[in-house]
PDB file of C-alpha atoms in Angstrom:
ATOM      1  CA  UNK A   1     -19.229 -10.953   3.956  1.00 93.00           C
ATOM      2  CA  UNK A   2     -17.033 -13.150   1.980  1.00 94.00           C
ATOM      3  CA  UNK A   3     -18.725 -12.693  -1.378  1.00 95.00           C
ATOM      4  CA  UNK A   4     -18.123  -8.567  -0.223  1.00 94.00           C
ATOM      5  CA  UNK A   5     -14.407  -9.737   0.532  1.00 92.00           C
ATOM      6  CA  UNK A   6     -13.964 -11.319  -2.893  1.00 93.00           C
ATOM      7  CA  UNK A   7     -15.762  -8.217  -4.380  1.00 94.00           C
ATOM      8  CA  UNK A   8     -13.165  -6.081  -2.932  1.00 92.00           C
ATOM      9  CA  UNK A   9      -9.856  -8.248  -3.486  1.00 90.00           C
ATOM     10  CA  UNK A  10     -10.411  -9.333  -7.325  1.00 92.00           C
ATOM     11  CA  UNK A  11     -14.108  -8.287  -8.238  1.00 94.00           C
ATOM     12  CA  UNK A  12     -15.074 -12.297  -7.654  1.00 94.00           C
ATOM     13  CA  UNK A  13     -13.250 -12.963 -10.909  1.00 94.00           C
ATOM     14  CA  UNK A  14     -10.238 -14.373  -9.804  1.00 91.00           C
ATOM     15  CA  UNK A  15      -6.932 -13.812 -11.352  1.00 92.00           C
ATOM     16  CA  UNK A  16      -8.616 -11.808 -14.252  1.00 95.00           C
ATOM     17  CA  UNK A  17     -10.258  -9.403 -11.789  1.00 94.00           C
ATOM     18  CA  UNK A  18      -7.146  -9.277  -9.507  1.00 94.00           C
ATOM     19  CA  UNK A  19      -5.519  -8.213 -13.074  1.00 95.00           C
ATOM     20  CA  UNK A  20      -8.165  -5.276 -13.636  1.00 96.00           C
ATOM     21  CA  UNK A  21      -8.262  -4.145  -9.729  1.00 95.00           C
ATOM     22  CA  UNK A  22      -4.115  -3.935 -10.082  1.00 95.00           C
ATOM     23  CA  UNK A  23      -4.288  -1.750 -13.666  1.00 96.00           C
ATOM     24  CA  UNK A  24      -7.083  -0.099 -11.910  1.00 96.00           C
ATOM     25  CA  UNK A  25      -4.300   0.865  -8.967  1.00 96.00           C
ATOM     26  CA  UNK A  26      -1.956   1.521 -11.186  1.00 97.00           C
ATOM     27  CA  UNK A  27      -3.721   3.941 -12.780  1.00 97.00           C
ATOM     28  CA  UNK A  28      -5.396   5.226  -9.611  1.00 96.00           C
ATOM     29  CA  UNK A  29      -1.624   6.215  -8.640  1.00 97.00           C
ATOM     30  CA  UNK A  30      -0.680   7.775 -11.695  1.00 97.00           C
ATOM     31  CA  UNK A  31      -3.812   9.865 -11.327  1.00 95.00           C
ATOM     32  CA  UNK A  32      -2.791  11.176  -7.644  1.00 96.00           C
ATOM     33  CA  UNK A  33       0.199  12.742  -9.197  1.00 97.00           C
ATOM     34  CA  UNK A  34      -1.644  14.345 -11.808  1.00 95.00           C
ATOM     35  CA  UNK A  35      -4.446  15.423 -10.200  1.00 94.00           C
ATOM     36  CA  UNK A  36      -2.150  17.101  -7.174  1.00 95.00           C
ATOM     37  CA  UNK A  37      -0.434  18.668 -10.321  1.00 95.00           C
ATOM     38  CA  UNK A  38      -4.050  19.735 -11.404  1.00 93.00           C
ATOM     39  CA  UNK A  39      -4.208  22.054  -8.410  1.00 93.00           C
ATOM     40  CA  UNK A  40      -0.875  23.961  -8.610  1.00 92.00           C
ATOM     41  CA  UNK A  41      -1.335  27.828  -9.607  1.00 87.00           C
ATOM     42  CA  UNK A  42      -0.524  29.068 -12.729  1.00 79.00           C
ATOM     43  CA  UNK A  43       2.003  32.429 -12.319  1.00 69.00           C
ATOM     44  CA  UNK A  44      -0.341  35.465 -11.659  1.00 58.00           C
ATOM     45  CA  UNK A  45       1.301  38.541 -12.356  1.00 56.00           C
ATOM     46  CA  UNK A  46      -0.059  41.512  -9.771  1.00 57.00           C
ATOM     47  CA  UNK A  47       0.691  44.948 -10.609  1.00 55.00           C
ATOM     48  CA  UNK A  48       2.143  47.126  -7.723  1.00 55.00           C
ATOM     49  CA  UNK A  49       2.794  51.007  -9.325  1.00 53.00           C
ATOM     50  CA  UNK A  50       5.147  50.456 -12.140  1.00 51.00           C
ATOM     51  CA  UNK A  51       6.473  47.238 -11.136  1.00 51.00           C
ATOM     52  CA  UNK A  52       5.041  43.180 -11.752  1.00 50.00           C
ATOM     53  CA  UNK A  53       5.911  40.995  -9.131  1.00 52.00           C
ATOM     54  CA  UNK A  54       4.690  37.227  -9.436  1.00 55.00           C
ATOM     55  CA  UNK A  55       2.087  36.796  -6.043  1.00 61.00           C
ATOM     56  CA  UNK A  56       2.857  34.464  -3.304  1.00 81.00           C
ATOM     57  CA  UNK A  57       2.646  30.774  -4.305  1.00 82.00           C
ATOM     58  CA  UNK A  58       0.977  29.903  -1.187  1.00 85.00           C
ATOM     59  CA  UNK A  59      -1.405  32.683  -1.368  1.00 85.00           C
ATOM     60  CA  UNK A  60      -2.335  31.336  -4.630  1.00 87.00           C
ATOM     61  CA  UNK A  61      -2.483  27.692  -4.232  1.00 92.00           C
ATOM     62  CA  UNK A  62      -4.736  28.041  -0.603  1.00 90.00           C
ATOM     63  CA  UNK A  63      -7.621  28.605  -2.785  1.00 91.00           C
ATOM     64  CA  UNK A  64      -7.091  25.389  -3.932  1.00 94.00           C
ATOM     65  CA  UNK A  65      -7.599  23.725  -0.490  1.00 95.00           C
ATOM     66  CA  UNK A  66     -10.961  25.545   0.353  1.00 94.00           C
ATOM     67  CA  UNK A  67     -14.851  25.323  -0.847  1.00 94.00           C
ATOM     68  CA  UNK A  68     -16.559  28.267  -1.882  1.00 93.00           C
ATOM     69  CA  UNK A  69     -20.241  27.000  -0.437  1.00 93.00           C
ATOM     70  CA  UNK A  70     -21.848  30.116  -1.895  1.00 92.00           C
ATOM     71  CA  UNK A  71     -20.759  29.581  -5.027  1.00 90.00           C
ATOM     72  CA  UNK A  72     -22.795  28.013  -7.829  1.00 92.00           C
ATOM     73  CA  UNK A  73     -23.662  23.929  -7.352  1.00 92.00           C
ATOM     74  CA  UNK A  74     -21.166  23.525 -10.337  1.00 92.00           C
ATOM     75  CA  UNK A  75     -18.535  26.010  -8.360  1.00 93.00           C
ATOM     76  CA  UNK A  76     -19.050  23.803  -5.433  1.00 95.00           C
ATOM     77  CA  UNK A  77     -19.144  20.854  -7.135  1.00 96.00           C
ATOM     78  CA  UNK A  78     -15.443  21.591  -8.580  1.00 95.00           C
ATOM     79  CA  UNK A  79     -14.393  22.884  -5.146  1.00 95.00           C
ATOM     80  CA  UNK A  80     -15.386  19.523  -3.429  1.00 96.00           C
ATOM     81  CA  UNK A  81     -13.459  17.527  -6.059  1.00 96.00           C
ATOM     82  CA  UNK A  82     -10.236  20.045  -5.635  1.00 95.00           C
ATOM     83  CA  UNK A  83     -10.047  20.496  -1.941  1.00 96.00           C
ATOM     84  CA  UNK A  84     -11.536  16.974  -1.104  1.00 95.00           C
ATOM     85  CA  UNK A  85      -8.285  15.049  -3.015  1.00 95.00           C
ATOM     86  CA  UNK A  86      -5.651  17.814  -1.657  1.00 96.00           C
ATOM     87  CA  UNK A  87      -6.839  17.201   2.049  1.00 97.00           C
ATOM     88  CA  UNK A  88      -6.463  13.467   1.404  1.00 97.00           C
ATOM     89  CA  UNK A  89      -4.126  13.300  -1.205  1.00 97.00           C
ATOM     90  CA  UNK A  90      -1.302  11.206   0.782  1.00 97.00           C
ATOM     91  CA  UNK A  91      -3.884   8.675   2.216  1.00 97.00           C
ATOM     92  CA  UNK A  92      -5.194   8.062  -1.478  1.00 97.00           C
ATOM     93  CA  UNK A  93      -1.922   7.821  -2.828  1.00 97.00           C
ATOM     94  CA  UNK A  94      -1.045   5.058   0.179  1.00 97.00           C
ATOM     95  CA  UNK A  95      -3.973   3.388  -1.000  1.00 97.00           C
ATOM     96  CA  UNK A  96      -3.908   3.135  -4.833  1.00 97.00           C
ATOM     97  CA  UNK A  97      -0.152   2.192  -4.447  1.00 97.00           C
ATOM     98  CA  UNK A  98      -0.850  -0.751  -1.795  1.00 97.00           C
ATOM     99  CA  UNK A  99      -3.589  -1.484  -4.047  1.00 96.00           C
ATOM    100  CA  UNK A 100      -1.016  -2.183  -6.940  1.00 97.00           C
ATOM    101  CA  UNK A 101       1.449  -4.169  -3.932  1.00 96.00           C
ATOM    102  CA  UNK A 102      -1.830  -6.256  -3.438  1.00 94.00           C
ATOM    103  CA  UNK A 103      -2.331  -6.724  -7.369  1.00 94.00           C
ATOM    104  CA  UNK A 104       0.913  -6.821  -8.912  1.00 93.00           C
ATOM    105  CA  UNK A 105       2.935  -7.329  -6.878  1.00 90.00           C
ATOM    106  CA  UNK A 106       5.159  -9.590  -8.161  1.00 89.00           C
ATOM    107  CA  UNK A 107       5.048  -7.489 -11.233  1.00 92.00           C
ATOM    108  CA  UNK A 108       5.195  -3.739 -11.342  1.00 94.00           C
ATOM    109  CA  UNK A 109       5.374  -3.452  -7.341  1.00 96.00           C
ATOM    110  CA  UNK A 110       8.462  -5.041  -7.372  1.00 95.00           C
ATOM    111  CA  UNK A 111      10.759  -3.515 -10.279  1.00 95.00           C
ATOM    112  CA  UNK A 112       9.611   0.314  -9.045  1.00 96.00           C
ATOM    113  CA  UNK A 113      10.259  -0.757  -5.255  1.00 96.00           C
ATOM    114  CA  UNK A 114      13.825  -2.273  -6.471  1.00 95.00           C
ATOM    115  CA  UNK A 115      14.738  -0.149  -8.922  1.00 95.00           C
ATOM    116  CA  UNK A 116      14.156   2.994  -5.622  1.00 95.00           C
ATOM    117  CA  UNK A 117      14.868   1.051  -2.537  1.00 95.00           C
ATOM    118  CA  UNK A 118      16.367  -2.392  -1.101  1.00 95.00           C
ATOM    119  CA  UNK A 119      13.428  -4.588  -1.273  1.00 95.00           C
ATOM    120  CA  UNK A 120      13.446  -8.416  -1.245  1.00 94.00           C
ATOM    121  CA  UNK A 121      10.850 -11.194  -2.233  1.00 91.00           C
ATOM    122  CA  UNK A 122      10.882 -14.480  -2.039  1.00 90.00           C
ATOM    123  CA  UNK A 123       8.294 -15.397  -4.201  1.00 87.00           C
ATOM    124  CA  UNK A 124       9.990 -14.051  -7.488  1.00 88.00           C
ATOM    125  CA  UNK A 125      13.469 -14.763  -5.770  1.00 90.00           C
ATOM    126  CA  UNK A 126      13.823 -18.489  -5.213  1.00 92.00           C
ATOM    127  CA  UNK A 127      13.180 -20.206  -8.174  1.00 92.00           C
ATOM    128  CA  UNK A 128      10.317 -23.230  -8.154  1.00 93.00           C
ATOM    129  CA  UNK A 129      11.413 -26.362  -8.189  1.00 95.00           C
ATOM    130  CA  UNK A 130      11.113 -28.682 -11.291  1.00 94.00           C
ATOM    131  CA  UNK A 131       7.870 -30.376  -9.456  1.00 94.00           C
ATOM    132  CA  UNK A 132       6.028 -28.924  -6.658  1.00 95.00           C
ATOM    133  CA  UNK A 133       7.364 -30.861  -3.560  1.00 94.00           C
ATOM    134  CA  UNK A 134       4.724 -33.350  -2.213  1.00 91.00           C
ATOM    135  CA  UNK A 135       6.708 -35.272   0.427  1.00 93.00           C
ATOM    136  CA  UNK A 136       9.348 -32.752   2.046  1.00 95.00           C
ATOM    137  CA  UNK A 137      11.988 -34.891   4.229  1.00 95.00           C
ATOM    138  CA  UNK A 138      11.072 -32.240   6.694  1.00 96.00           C
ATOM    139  CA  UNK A 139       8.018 -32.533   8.505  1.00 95.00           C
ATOM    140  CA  UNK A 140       5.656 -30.010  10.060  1.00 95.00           C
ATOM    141  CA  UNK A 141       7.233 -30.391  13.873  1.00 95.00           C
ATOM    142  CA  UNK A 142      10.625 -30.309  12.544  1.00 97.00           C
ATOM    143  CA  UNK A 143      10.052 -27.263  10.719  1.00 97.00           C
ATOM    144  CA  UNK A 144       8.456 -25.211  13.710  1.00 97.00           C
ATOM    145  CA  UNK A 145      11.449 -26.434  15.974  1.00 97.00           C
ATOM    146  CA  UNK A 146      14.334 -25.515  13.008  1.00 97.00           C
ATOM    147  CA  UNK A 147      12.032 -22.303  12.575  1.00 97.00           C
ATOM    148  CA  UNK A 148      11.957 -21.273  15.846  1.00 96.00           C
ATOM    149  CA  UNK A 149      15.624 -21.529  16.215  1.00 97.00           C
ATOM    150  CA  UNK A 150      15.969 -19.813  13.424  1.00 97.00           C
ATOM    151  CA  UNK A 151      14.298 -16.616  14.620  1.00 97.00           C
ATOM    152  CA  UNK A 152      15.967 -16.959  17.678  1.00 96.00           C
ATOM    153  CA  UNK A 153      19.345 -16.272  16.488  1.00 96.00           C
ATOM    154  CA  UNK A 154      17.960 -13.184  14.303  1.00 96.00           C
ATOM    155  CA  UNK A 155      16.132 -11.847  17.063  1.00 96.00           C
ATOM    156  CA  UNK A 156      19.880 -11.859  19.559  1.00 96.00           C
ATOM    157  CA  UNK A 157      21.328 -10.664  16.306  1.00 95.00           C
ATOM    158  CA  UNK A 158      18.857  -7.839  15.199  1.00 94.00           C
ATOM    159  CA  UNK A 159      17.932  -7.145  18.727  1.00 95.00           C
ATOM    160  CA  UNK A 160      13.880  -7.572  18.565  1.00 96.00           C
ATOM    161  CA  UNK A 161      11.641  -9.488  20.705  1.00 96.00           C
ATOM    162  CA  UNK A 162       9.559 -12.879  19.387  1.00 96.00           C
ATOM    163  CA  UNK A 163       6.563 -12.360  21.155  1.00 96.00           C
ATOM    164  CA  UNK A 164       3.822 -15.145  19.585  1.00 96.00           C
ATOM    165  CA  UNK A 165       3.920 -17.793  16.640  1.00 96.00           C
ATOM    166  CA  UNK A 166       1.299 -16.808  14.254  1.00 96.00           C
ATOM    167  CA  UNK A 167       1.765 -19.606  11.220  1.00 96.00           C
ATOM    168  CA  UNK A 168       3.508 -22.467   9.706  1.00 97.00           C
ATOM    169  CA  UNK A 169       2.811 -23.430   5.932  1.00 96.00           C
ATOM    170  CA  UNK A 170       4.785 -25.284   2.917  1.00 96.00           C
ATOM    171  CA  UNK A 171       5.138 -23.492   0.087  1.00 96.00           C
ATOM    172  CA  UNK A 172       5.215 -26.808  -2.306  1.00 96.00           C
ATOM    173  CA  UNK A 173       6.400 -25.124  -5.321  1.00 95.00           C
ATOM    174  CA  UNK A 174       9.493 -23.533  -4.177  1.00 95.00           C
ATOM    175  CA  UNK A 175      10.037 -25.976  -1.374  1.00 95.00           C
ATOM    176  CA  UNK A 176      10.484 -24.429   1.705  1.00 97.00           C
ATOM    177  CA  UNK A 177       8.479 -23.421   4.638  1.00 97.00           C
ATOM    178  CA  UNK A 178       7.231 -20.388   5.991  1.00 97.00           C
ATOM    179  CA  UNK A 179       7.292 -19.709   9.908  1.00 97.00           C
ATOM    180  CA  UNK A 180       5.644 -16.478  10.917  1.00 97.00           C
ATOM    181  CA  UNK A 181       5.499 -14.642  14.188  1.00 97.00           C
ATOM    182  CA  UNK A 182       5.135 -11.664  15.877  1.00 97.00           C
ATOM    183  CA  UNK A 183       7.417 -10.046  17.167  1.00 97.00           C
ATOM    184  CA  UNK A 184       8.521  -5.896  18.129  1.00 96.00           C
ATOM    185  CA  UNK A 185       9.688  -5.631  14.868  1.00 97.00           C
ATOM    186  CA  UNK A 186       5.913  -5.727  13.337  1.00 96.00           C
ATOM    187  CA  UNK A 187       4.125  -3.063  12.278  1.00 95.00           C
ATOM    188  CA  UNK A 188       0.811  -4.114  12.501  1.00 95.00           C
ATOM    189  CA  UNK A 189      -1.765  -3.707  15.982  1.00 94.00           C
ATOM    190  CA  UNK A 190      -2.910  -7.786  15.404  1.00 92.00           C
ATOM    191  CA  UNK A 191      -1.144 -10.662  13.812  1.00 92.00           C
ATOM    192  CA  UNK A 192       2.762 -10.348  12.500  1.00 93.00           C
ATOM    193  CA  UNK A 193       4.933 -10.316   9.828  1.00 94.00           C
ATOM    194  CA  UNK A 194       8.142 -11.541  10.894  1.00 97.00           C
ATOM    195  CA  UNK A 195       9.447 -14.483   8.892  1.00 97.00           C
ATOM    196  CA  UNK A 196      11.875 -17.099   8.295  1.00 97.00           C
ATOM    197  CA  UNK A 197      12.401 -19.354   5.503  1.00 97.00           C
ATOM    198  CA  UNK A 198      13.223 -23.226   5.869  1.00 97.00           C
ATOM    199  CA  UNK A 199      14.021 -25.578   3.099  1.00 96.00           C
ATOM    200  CA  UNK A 200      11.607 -28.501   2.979  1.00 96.00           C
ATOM    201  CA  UNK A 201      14.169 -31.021   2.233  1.00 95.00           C
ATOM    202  CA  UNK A 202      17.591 -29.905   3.981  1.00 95.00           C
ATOM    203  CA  UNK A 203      16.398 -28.059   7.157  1.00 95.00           C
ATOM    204  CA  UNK A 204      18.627 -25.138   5.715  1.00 95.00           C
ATOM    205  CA  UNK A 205      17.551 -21.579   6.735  1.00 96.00           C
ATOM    206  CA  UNK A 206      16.799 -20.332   2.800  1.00 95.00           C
ATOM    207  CA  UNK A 207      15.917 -16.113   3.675  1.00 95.00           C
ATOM    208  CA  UNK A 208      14.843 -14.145   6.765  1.00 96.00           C
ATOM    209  CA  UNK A 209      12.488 -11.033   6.017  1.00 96.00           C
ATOM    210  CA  UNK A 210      11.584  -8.863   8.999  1.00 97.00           C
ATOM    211  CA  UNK A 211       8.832  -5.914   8.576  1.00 96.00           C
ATOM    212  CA  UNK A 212      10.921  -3.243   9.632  1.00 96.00           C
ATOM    213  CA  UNK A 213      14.535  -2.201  10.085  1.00 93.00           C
ATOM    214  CA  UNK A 214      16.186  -4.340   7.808  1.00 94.00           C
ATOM    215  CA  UNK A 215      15.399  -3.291   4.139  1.00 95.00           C
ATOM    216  CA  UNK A 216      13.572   0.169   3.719  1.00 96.00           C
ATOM    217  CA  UNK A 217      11.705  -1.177   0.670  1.00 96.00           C
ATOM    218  CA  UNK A 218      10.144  -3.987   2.682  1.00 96.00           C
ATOM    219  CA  UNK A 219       9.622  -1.665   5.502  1.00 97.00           C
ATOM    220  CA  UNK A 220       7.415   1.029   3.595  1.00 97.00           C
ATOM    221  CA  UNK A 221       5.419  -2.229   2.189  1.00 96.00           C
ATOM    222  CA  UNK A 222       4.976  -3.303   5.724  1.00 96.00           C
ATOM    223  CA  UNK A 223       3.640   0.279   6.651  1.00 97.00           C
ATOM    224  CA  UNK A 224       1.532   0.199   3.249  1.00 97.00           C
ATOM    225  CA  UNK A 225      -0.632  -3.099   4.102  1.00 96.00           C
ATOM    226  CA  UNK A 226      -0.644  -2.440   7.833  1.00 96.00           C
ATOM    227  CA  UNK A 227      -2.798   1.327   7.003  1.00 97.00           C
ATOM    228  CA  UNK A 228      -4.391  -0.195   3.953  1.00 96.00           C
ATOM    229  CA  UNK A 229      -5.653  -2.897   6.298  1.00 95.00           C
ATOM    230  CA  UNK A 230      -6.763  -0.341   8.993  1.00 96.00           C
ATOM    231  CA  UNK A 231      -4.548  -2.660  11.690  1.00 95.00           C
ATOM    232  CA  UNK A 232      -2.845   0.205  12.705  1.00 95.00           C
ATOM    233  CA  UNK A 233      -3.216   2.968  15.465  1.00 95.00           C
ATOM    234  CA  UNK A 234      -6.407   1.115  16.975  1.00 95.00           C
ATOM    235  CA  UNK A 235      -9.939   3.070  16.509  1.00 96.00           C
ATOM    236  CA  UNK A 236      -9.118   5.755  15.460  1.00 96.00           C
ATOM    237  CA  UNK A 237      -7.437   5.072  12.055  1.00 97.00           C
ATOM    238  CA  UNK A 238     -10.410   2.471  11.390  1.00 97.00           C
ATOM    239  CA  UNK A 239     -13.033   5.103  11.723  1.00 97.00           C
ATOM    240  CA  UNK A 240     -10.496   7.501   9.702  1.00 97.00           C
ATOM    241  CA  UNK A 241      -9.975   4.768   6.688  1.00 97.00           C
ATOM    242  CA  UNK A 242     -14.039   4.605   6.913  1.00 96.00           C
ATOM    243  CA  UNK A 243     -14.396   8.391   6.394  1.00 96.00           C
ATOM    244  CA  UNK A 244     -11.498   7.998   3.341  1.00 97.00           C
ATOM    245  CA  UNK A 245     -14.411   5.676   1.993  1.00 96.00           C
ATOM    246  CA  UNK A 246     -16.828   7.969   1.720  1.00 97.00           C
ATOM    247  CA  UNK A 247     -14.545  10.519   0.972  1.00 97.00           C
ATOM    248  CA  UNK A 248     -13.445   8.519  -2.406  1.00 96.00           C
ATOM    249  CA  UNK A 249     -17.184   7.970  -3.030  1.00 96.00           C
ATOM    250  CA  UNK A 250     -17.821  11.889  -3.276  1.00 97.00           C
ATOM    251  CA  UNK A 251     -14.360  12.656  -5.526  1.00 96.00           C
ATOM    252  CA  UNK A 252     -15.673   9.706  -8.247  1.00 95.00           C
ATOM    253  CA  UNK A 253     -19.457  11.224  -8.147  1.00 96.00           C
ATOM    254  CA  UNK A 254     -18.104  14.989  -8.047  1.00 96.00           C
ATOM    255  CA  UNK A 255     -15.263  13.849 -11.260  1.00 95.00           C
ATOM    256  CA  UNK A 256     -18.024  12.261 -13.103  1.00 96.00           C
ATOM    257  CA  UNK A 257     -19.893  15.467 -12.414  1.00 96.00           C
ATOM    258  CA  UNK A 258     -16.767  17.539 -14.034  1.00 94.00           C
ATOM    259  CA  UNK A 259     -16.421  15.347 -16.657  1.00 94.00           C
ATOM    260  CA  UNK A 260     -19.465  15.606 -18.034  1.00 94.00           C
ATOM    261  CA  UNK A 261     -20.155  19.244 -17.804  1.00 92.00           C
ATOM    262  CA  UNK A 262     -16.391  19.985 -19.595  1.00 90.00           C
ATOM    263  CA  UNK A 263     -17.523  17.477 -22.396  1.00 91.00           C
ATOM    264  CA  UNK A 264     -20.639  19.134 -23.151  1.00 90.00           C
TER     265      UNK A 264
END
């Protein structure tokens, strides 16, 4: 299972196949726009007595959305592919674009989520220190206690609930720490993504980041990883995000399929 993990996050390659999963993504979303543009009707005139009058966009476009079965195996073929990625389109787009969060995201994520919304991360936002901080004058007890109050005072302030501590870590390079909980603010059905910064050295609360309500760019990322992680809406969604799997599986065999028959 965690060779299959590794497989999935960066093709067991590291940071040169967490590079070629996130250009995959990338792509992956581009694609989602243009194939949903793929499907649009072209303008059919019909003639009515003397008169042209352009037909009904919808009544055009639903042939789009549905599968001919008694068509030829090429005819169904194309119809799987069409339909298939219209009746899915927004969950593949969710996906290819958390893909690309997941990738590169301190990259290309972040300049399309800034330059469209208010998003904020600390990772490209606090500088690193000249050396990575081995010996912070604050230590690990200190830290949960100055953390803790910390999220106290945002949770009278933003009005949310801290309901358990999930994490403590240093970050050595930037020095500061990282406490995590969750709290009624998160997202997510397990786990949370509530956080507050604390500088190693000074004690000094450095950034707080909630998952929802307090920048809409961090908010849709927190609604991006929670339903490309399946931990959201219980069963249901899992056994949905496992049918999206096999779904993706037929639209790569069924476009490999249309590929090669328009290239001969």
């Amino acid at each position: 299972m965690s060779f299959i993990y590794k497989l999935h996050f960066n093709l067991a390659m590291d940071d040169v196949g967490m590079w070629i999963l996130g250009i995959t993504a990338l792509i992956w979303t581009i694609d989602c726009f243009v194939g949903f543009y793929l499907t649009l009707p072209a303008k059919v005139f019909v003639a009515q007595g003397n008169q042209s009058t352009v037909s009904s966009f919808w009544q055009r476009w639903r042939r789009a959305w549905l599968i001919k079965w008694r068509g030829s195996s090429f005819r169904v073929n194309y119809d799987l592919h069409r339909a298939g990625g219209l009746w899915v389109w927004l969950a593949l787009l969710v996906f290819a674009w958390s893909s690309v969060y997941m990738n590169l995201g301190d990259t290309v994520y972040q300049k399309v989520m800034q330059s469209v919304s208010d998003y904020h991360q600390p990772w490209t936002e606090i500088e690193d220190l000249p050396k990575p901080l081995v010996h912070p004058a604050i230590d690990l007890r200190e830290a949960y206690r100055l953390g803790h109050q910390a999220l106290s005072r945002a949770a009278a302030e933003h009005d949310f609930q801290i309901e358990v501590p999930v994490a403590l870590w240093l970050n050595p390079a930037k020095g500061f720490y990282v406490y995590c909980v969750r709290s009624s603010l998160d997202i997510q059905d397990h786990e949370g993504q509530t956080r507050v910064l604390i500088d190693a050295n000074s004690g000094q609360q450095k950034m707080l980041l909630l998952p929802s309500g307090q920048y809409n760019g961090n908010t849709i990322t927190s609604w991006l990883m929670a339903l490309h992680m399946a931990n959201v809406f219980g069963l249901p969604y899992r056994l949905f995000v496992c049918f999206l799997g096999l779904v993706i599986v037929m639209l790569s065999v069924t476009g490999v399929v249309i590929w090669s028959k328009k290239r001969r």
